Amino acid sequence: MAALSADLVHCTRQQAVIFDAVKLNQGGLYNPAHGIFRTNVSGTYVFTATLSASPHSNLHVAFVQNTADNEFAYVFAENPNVWTEHSTTVLVHLAAGDEVWMVCLGDSRLEGNYNHSWEGAGDFHSHISGFLLSAD
């Protein structure tokens, strides 16, 4: 599990979304410097994302596999009038060595860590998780 430590204000088409605040990385499959999850065995994997959007901003982000244009899950918000959180969960079969990350599909703004003492959520405004559900 990893989260954004700061807002990503102008994420452009095919720009990687790098969740740099690692909360759990058992097995070391996630690289927080590049935002890439690399599988070590073939099997069925689960990926989830919860992304926060501020009022009057767009959010168009996708999970991709191996190339920035090979999308397999999508999270979006079109100019909401209020703060919103959008989530997706997807199961995908991957081969050993496949890479998964998130990219923006157009100008997007993702909210990161606000660390409000009254809020308690800290830097979990936008975060991802990925794990092996079943090996082949």
Tab-separated table of N, CA and C in Angstrom:
chain	number	residue	atom	x	y	z
A	1	MET	N	0.855	-1.167	0.000
A	1	MET	CA	0.000	0.000	0.000
A	1	MET	C	0.896	1.224	0.000
A	2	ALA	N	0.551	2.173	-0.857
A	2	ALA	CA	1.321	3.408	-0.941
A	2	ALA	C	0.363	4.572	-1.181
A	3	ALA	N	0.769	5.758	-0.730
A	3	ALA	CA	-0.070	6.953	-0.833
A	3	ALA	C	0.723	8.098	-1.451
A	4	LEU	N	-0.004	9.123	-1.888
A	4	LEU	CA	0.646	10.354	-2.348
A	4	LEU	C	1.002	11.191	-1.135
A	5	SER	N	2.247	11.628	-1.056
A	5	SER	CA	2.653	12.459	0.081
A	5	SER	C	2.356	13.936	-0.157
A	6	ALA	N	2.049	14.306	-1.407
A	6	ALA	CA	1.740	15.698	-1.757
A	6	ALA	C	0.771	15.703	-2.927
A	7	ASP	N	0.121	16.827	-3.140
A	7	ASP	CA	-0.794	16.961	-4.277
A	7	ASP	C	-0.041	16.807	-5.588
A	8	LEU	N	-0.699	16.209	-6.559
A	8	LEU	CA	-0.196	16.148	-7.926
A	8	LEU	C	-1.112	17.068	-8.721
A	9	VAL	N	-0.640	18.291	-8.993
A	9	VAL	CA	-1.509	19.370	-9.462
A	9	VAL	C	-1.827	19.291	-10.944
A	10	HIS	N	-0.858	19.102	-11.803
A	10	HIS	CA	-1.107	19.040	-13.246
A	10	HIS	C	-0.491	17.774	-13.822
A	11	CYS	N	-1.178	16.676	-13.626
A	11	CYS	CA	-0.723	15.399	-14.159
A	11	CYS	C	-1.198	15.320	-15.611
A	12	THR	N	-0.285	15.114	-16.538
A	12	THR	CA	-0.603	15.142	-17.963
A	12	THR	C	-0.716	13.736	-18.540
A	13	ARG	N	-1.169	13.645	-19.770
A	13	ARG	CA	-1.406	12.363	-20.447
A	13	ARG	C	-0.179	11.459	-20.381
A	14	GLN	N	-0.396	10.246	-19.926
A	14	GLN	CA	0.583	9.169	-19.775
A	14	GLN	C	1.680	9.460	-18.750
A	15	GLN	N	1.504	10.510	-17.949
A	15	GLN	CA	2.437	10.766	-16.846
A	15	GLN	C	2.162	9.762	-15.735
A	16	ALA	N	3.207	9.149	-15.234
A	16	ALA	CA	3.061	8.189	-14.139
A	16	ALA	C	2.643	8.907	-12.860
A	17	VAL	N	1.748	8.270	-12.123
A	17	VAL	CA	1.363	8.746	-10.791
A	17	VAL	C	2.204	7.946	-9.813
A	18	ILE	N	3.083	8.634	-9.110
A	18	ILE	CA	4.018	7.954	-8.208
A	18	ILE	C	3.551	8.122	-6.773
A	19	PHE	N	3.066	7.031	-6.206
A	19	PHE	CA	2.626	7.008	-4.817
A	19	PHE	C	3.878	6.742	-3.980
A	20	ASP	N	4.426	7.793	-3.405
A	20	ASP	CA	5.760	7.733	-2.814
A	20	ASP	C	5.793	7.431	-1.323
A	21	ALA	N	4.662	7.492	-0.640
A	21	ALA	CA	4.619	7.227	0.799
A	21	ALA	C	4.192	5.773	1.014
A	22	VAL	N	5.151	4.896	1.124
A	22	VAL	CA	4.880	3.467	1.250
A	22	VAL	C	4.428	3.148	2.669
A	23	LYS	N	3.309	2.454	2.761
A	23	LYS	CA	2.770	2.036	4.060
A	23	LYS	C	3.065	0.568	4.335
A	24	LEU	N	3.013	-0.251	3.277
A	24	LEU	CA	3.321	-1.675	3.386
A	24	LEU	C	3.827	-2.147	2.028
A	25	ASN	N	4.969	-2.809	2.020
A	25	ASN	CA	5.553	-3.298	0.770
A	25	ASN	C	6.172	-4.668	1.012
A	26	GLN	N	5.347	-5.572	1.487
A	26	GLN	CA	5.806	-6.913	1.799
A	26	GLN	C	6.242	-7.605	0.512
A	27	GLY	N	7.451	-8.085	0.466
A	27	GLY	CA	7.991	-8.705	-0.730
A	27	GLY	C	8.735	-7.728	-1.620
A	28	GLY	N	8.579	-6.411	-1.375
A	28	GLY	CA	9.324	-5.401	-2.110
A	28	GLY	C	8.974	-5.294	-3.586
A	29	LEU	N	7.749	-5.635	-3.973
A	29	LEU	CA	7.367	-5.613	-5.385
A	29	LEU	C	7.048	-4.203	-5.894
A	30	TYR	N	6.784	-3.272	-4.985
A	30	TYR	CA	6.456	-1.901	-5.394
A	30	TYR	C	7.699	-1.017	-5.288
A	31	ASN	N	7.985	-0.247	-6.344
A	31	ASN	CA	9.116	0.672	-6.369
A	31	ASN	C	8.574	2.101	-6.223
A	32	PRO	N	8.731	2.722	-5.043
A	32	PRO	CA	8.168	4.053	-4.821
A	32	PRO	C	8.904	5.166	-5.574
A	33	ALA	N	10.080	4.893	-6.104
A	33	ALA	CA	10.792	5.904	-6.891
A	33	ALA	C	10.165	6.064	-8.277
A	34	HIS	N	9.579	4.986	-8.790
A	34	HIS	CA	9.000	5.012	-10.137
A	34	HIS	C	7.500	4.763	-10.153
A	35	GLY	N	6.934	4.305	-9.017
A	35	GLY	CA	5.507	4.028	-8.948
A	35	GLY	C	5.102	2.736	-9.622
A	36	ILE	N	6.037	1.812	-9.786
A	36	ILE	CA	5.778	0.578	-10.534
A	36	ILE	C	5.734	-0.632	-9.593
A	37	PHE	N	4.697	-1.453	-9.780
A	37	PHE	CA	4.558	-2.741	-9.111
A	37	PHE	C	4.991	-3.806	-10.114
A	38	ARG	N	6.023	-4.571	-9.798
A	38	ARG	CA	6.522	-5.623	-10.699
A	38	ARG	C	6.234	-6.979	-10.063
A	39	THR	N	5.523	-7.821	-10.813
A	39	THR	CA	5.155	-9.136	-10.306
A	39	THR	C	6.369	-10.059	-10.248
A	40	ASN	N	6.313	-11.009	-9.327
A	40	ASN	CA	7.404	-11.982	-9.234
A	40	ASN	C	6.945	-13.395	-9.578
A	41	VAL	N	5.639	-13.620	-9.646
A	41	VAL	CA	5.087	-14.912	-10.066
A	41	VAL	C	3.856	-14.658	-10.930
A	42	SER	N	3.550	-15.600	-11.798
A	42	SER	CA	2.326	-15.522	-12.595
A	42	SER	C	1.129	-15.844	-11.708
A	43	GLY	N	0.030	-15.135	-11.958
A	43	GLY	CA	-1.166	-15.413	-11.180
A	43	GLY	C	-2.183	-14.300	-11.282
A	44	THR	N	-3.186	-14.388	-10.433
A	44	THR	CA	-4.248	-13.391	-10.364
A	44	THR	C	-3.902	-12.379	-9.276
A	45	TYR	N	-3.907	-11.122	-9.655
A	45	TYR	CA	-3.566	-10.031	-8.748
A	45	TYR	C	-4.771	-9.121	-8.551
A	46	VAL	N	-4.824	-8.486	-7.399
A	46	VAL	CA	-5.851	-7.499	-7.083
A	46	VAL	C	-5.180	-6.143	-6.963
A	47	PHE	N	-5.760	-5.146	-7.619
A	47	PHE	CA	-5.287	-3.765	-7.491
A	47	PHE	C	-6.463	-2.883	-7.112
A	48	THR	N	-6.214	-1.966	-6.174
A	48	THR	CA	-7.236	-1.008	-5.769
A	48	THR	C	-6.629	0.385	-5.780
A	49	ALA	N	-7.473	1.354	-6.016
A	49	ALA	CA	-7.053	2.754	-5.932
A	49	ALA	C	-8.200	3.569	-5.362
A	50	THR	N	-7.876	4.466	-4.463
A	50	THR	CA	-8.812	5.475	-3.994
A	50	THR	C	-8.138	6.809	-4.224
A	51	LEU	N	-8.775	7.659	-5.032
A	51	LEU	CA	-8.190	8.939	-5.421
A	51	LEU	C	-9.127	10.062	-5.027
A	52	SER	N	-8.568	11.095	-4.427
A	52	SER	CA	-9.355	12.250	-3.991
A	52	SER	C	-9.253	13.374	-5.005
A	53	ALA	N	-10.402	14.010	-5.258
A	53	ALA	CA	-10.469	15.152	-6.175
A	53	ALA	C	-11.013	16.360	-5.415
A	54	SER	N	-10.367	17.490	-5.612
A	54	SER	CA	-10.835	18.726	-4.989
A	54	SER	C	-11.941	19.338	-5.842
A	55	PRO	N	-12.704	20.264	-5.268
A	55	PRO	CA	-13.759	20.912	-6.045
A	55	PRO	C	-13.206	21.558	-7.318
A	56	HIS	N	-13.950	21.435	-8.400
A	56	HIS	CA	-13.658	22.073	-9.689
A	56	HIS	C	-12.346	21.605	-10.315
A	57	SER	N	-12.026	20.325	-10.121
A	57	SER	CA	-10.838	19.763	-10.770
A	57	SER	C	-11.225	18.471	-11.471
A	58	ASN	N	-10.424	18.057	-12.425
A	58	ASN	CA	-10.664	16.819	-13.157
A	58	ASN	C	-9.723	15.734	-12.669
A	59	LEU	N	-10.195	14.515	-12.802
A	59	LEU	CA	-9.423	13.352	-12.397
A	59	LEU	C	-9.669	12.273	-13.438
A	60	HIS	N	-8.640	11.930	-14.211
A	60	HIS	CA	-8.703	10.878	-15.230
A	60	HIS	C	-7.429	10.053	-15.103
A	61	VAL	N	-7.523	8.928	-14.414
A	61	VAL	CA	-6.347	8.125	-14.097
A	61	VAL	C	-6.659	6.654	-14.375
A	62	ALA	N	-5.664	5.919	-14.863
A	62	ALA	CA	-5.862	4.506	-15.186
A	62	ALA	C	-4.718	3.652	-14.659
A	63	PHE	N	-5.053	2.424	-14.291
A	63	PHE	CA	-4.032	1.400	-14.097
A	63	PHE	C	-3.611	0.934	-15.481
A	64	VAL	N	-2.305	0.730	-15.671
A	64	VAL	CA	-1.792	0.227	-16.940
A	64	VAL	C	-0.870	-0.962	-16.682
A	65	GLN	N	-0.726	-1.779	-17.731
A	65	GLN	CA	0.114	-2.966	-17.650
A	65	GLN	C	1.178	-2.919	-18.731
A	66	ASN	N	2.429	-2.861	-18.330
A	66	ASN	CA	3.623	-2.953	-19.176
A	66	ASN	C	3.873	-1.755	-20.091
A	67	THR	N	2.854	-1.088	-20.586
A	67	THR	CA	3.025	0.133	-21.382
A	67	THR	C	1.991	1.159	-20.927
A	68	ALA	N	2.318	2.422	-21.111
A	68	ALA	CA	1.459	3.499	-20.616
A	68	ALA	C	0.123	3.584	-21.337
A	69	ASP	N	-0.036	2.882	-22.452
A	69	ASP	CA	-1.320	2.930	-23.159
A	69	ASP	C	-2.107	1.624	-23.066
A	70	ASN	N	-1.676	0.700	-22.223
A	70	ASN	CA	-2.375	-0.572	-22.030
A	70	ASN	C	-3.193	-0.505	-20.741
A	71	GLU	N	-4.316	0.183	-20.809
A	71	GLU	CA	-5.155	0.446	-19.633
A	71	GLU	C	-6.029	-0.757	-19.297
A	72	PHE	N	-6.191	-1.004	-17.971
A	72	PHE	CA	-7.111	-2.066	-17.576
A	72	PHE	C	-8.056	-1.664	-16.454
A	73	ALA	N	-7.955	-0.463	-15.946
A	73	ALA	CA	-8.917	0.052	-14.959
A	73	ALA	C	-8.842	1.573	-14.992
A	74	TYR	N	-9.943	2.218	-14.649
A	74	TYR	CA	-10.070	3.661	-14.846
A	74	TYR	C	-10.766	4.292	-13.647
A	75	VAL	N	-10.252	5.447	-13.204
A	75	VAL	CA	-10.878	6.238	-12.151
A	75	VAL	C	-11.031	7.654	-12.689
A	76	PHE	N	-12.246	8.216	-12.561
A	76	PHE	CA	-12.431	9.552	-13.110
A	76	PHE	C	-13.409	10.372	-12.284
A	77	ALA	N	-13.262	11.686	-12.401
A	77	ALA	CA	-14.199	12.674	-11.857
A	77	ALA	C	-14.138	13.872	-12.784
A	78	GLU	N	-15.288	14.396	-13.136
A	78	GLU	CA	-15.369	15.553	-14.026
A	78	GLU	C	-15.827	16.773	-13.251
A	79	ASN	N	-14.891	17.595	-12.848
A	79	ASN	CA	-15.192	18.896	-12.275
A	79	ASN	C	-16.274	18.861	-11.182
A	80	PRO	N	-16.083	18.036	-10.145
A	80	PRO	CA	-17.108	17.988	-9.091
A	80	PRO	C	-17.171	19.322	-8.344
A	81	ASN	N	-18.313	19.619	-7.779
A	81	ASN	CA	-18.491	20.861	-7.011
A	81	ASN	C	-18.047	20.724	-5.566
A	82	VAL	N	-17.758	19.508	-5.138
A	82	VAL	CA	-17.356	19.234	-3.754
A	82	VAL	C	-16.150	18.299	-3.760
A	83	TRP	N	-15.532	18.134	-2.598
A	83	TRP	CA	-14.463	17.143	-2.453
A	83	TRP	C	-15.069	15.761	-2.642
A	84	THR	N	-14.399	14.929	-3.421
A	84	THR	CA	-14.892	13.572	-3.641
A	84	THR	C	-13.741	12.578	-3.607
A	85	GLU	N	-14.088	11.335	-3.298
A	85	GLU	CA	-13.149	10.227	-3.417
A	85	GLU	C	-13.733	9.234	-4.403
A	86	HIS	N	-12.901	8.735	-5.290
A	86	HIS	CA	-13.318	7.777	-6.300
A	86	HIS	C	-12.419	6.558	-6.189
A	87	SER	N	-13.025	5.388	-6.303
A	87	SER	CA	-12.278	4.153	-6.095
A	87	SER	C	-12.542	3.152	-7.206
A	88	THR	N	-11.602	2.236	-7.354
A	88	THR	CA	-11.793	1.078	-8.219
A	88	THR	C	-11.023	-0.086	-7.628
A	89	THR	N	-11.533	-1.276	-7.892
A	89	THR	CA	-10.857	-2.520	-7.546
A	89	THR	C	-10.936	-3.410	-8.767
A	90	VAL	N	-9.828	-4.021	-9.128
A	90	VAL	CA	-9.795	-4.847	-10.330
A	90	VAL	C	-8.943	-6.086	-10.085
A	91	LEU	N	-9.362	-7.193	-10.682
A	91	LEU	CA	-8.580	-8.424	-10.688
A	91	LEU	C	-8.023	-8.601	-12.088
A	92	VAL	N	-6.759	-8.986	-12.173
A	92	VAL	CA	-6.113	-9.137	-13.468
A	92	VAL	C	-5.110	-10.290	-13.392
A	93	HIS	N	-5.019	-11.057	-14.479
A	93	HIS	CA	-4.022	-12.111	-14.544
A	93	HIS	C	-2.744	-11.520	-15.123
A	94	LEU	N	-1.628	-11.748	-14.437
A	94	LEU	CA	-0.340	-11.216	-14.863
A	94	LEU	C	0.698	-12.328	-14.905
A	95	ALA	N	1.652	-12.183	-15.794
A	95	ALA	CA	2.786	-13.105	-15.863
A	95	ALA	C	3.903	-12.587	-14.963
A	96	ALA	N	4.791	-13.455	-14.565
A	96	ALA	CA	5.954	-13.038	-13.778
A	96	ALA	C	6.727	-11.985	-14.561
A	97	GLY	N	7.078	-10.891	-13.902
A	97	GLY	CA	7.826	-9.813	-14.540
A	97	GLY	C	6.969	-8.707	-15.127
A	98	ASP	N	5.641	-8.896	-15.186
A	98	ASP	CA	4.767	-7.820	-15.665
A	98	ASP	C	4.834	-6.638	-14.707
A	99	GLU	N	4.613	-5.457	-15.272
A	99	GLU	CA	4.647	-4.229	-14.479
A	99	GLU	C	3.287	-3.544	-14.535
A	100	VAL	N	2.872	-2.996	-13.398
A	100	VAL	CA	1.608	-2.271	-13.280
A	100	VAL	C	1.891	-0.950	-12.593
A	101	TRP	N	1.286	0.122	-13.116
A	101	TRP	CA	1.372	1.432	-12.483
A	101	TRP	C	0.156	2.235	-12.899
A	102	MET	N	0.055	3.456	-12.400
A	102	MET	CA	-1.055	4.335	-12.770
A	102	MET	C	-0.518	5.508	-13.586
A	103	VAL	N	-1.324	5.932	-14.571
A	103	VAL	CA	-0.995	7.099	-15.384
A	103	VAL	C	-2.216	7.998	-15.479
A	104	CYS	N	-1.952	9.265	-15.719
A	104	CYS	CA	-3.040	10.194	-16.005
A	104	CYS	C	-3.394	10.066	-17.482
A	105	LEU	N	-4.669	10.205	-17.786
A	105	LEU	CA	-5.145	10.121	-19.164
A	105	LEU	C	-5.394	11.492	-19.763
A	106	GLY	N	-5.321	12.505	-18.946
A	106	GLY	CA	-5.512	13.898	-19.345
A	106	GLY	C	-5.190	14.759	-18.149
A	107	ASP	N	-5.249	16.070	-18.310
A	107	ASP	CA	-4.912	16.977	-17.207
A	107	ASP	C	-5.743	16.623	-15.978
A	108	SER	N	-5.067	16.236	-14.909
A	108	SER	CA	-5.725	15.779	-13.692
A	108	SER	C	-5.062	16.383	-12.472
A	109	ARG	N	-5.831	16.429	-11.397
A	109	ARG	CA	-5.318	16.863	-10.103
A	109	ARG	C	-5.690	15.794	-9.076
A	110	LEU	N	-4.681	15.267	-8.402
A	110	LEU	CA	-4.894	14.281	-7.351
A	110	LEU	C	-4.469	14.892	-6.026
A	111	GLU	N	-5.283	14.696	-5.035
A	111	GLU	CA	-5.002	15.266	-3.711
A	111	GLU	C	-4.143	14.313	-2.894
A	112	GLY	N	-3.135	14.868	-2.255
A	112	GLY	CA	-2.217	14.078	-1.446
A	112	GLY	C	-2.411	14.318	0.033
A	113	ASN	N	-1.337	14.322	0.788
A	113	ASN	CA	-1.356	14.409	2.243
A	113	ASN	C	-1.706	15.810	2.724
A	114	TYR	N	-2.729	15.881	3.533
A	114	TYR	CA	-3.057	17.140	4.209
A	114	TYR	C	-2.680	17.097	5.677
A	115	ASN	N	-2.624	15.902	6.262
A	115	ASN	CA	-2.168	15.695	7.635
A	115	ASN	C	-2.859	16.610	8.641
A	116	HIS	N	-4.169	16.796	8.460
A	116	HIS	CA	-4.952	17.578	9.414
A	116	HIS	C	-5.098	16.781	10.709
A	117	SER	N	-4.851	17.401	11.830
A	117	SER	CA	-4.948	16.687	13.096
A	117	SER	C	-6.383	16.268	13.393
A	118	TRP	N	-7.367	17.037	12.942
A	118	TRP	CA	-8.776	16.703	13.199
A	118	TRP	C	-9.281	15.591	12.287
A	119	GLU	N	-8.585	15.347	11.223
A	119	GLU	CA	-9.064	14.427	10.206
A	119	GLU	C	-8.708	12.973	10.505
A	120	GLY	N	-7.505	12.742	10.928
A	120	GLY	CA	-7.077	11.397	11.267
A	120	GLY	C	-6.642	10.543	10.091
A	121	ALA	N	-6.941	10.948	8.852
A	121	ALA	CA	-6.609	10.118	7.693
A	121	ALA	C	-5.202	10.378	7.184
A	122	GLY	N	-4.594	11.497	7.590
A	122	GLY	CA	-3.235	11.793	7.166
A	122	GLY	C	-3.094	11.760	5.668
A	123	ASP	N	-2.143	10.970	5.197
A	123	ASP	CA	-1.851	10.968	3.774
A	123	ASP	C	-2.593	9.886	2.995
A	124	PHE	N	-3.755	9.504	3.449
A	124	PHE	CA	-4.526	8.494	2.746
A	124	PHE	C	-5.572	9.088	1.814
A	125	HIS	N	-5.430	10.355	1.440
A	125	HIS	CA	-6.383	10.959	0.505
A	125	HIS	C	-6.369	10.238	-0.833
A	126	SER	N	-5.198	9.909	-1.339
A	126	SER	CA	-5.065	9.152	-2.586
A	126	SER	C	-4.061	8.038	-2.341
A	127	HIS	N	-4.502	6.793	-2.544
A	127	HIS	CA	-3.621	5.667	-2.269
A	127	HIS	C	-3.974	4.467	-3.146
A	128	ILE	N	-3.008	3.551	-3.269
A	128	ILE	CA	-3.179	2.329	-4.050
A	128	ILE	C	-2.728	1.120	-3.241
A	129	SER	N	-3.203	-0.023	-3.670
A	129	SER	CA	-2.751	-1.302	-3.119
A	129	SER	C	-2.712	-2.321	-4.236
A	130	GLY	N	-1.828	-3.290	-4.098
A	130	GLY	CA	-1.766	-4.392	-5.049
A	130	GLY	C	-1.232	-5.624	-4.347
A	131	PHE	N	-1.813	-6.780	-4.677
A	131	PHE	CA	-1.330	-8.000	-4.043
A	131	PHE	C	-1.706	-9.212	-4.881
A	132	LEU	N	-0.967	-10.299	-4.678
A	132	LEU	CA	-1.214	-11.567	-5.335
A	132	LEU	C	-2.379	-12.246	-4.633
A	133	LEU	N	-3.415	-12.578	-5.386
A	133	LEU	CA	-4.550	-13.294	-4.843
A	133	LEU	C	-4.334	-14.801	-4.945
A	134	SER	N	-3.846	-15.243	-6.120
A	134	SER	CA	-3.667	-16.676	-6.349
A	134	SER	C	-2.580	-16.902	-7.397
A	135	ALA	N	-1.550	-17.666	-7.043
A	135	ALA	CA	-0.494	-18.004	-7.998
A	135	ALA	C	-0.980	-19.100	-8.936
A	136	ASP	N	-0.428	-19.114	-10.141
A	136	ASP	CA	-0.782	-20.180	-11.113
A	136	ASP	C	-0.266	-21.520	-10.649
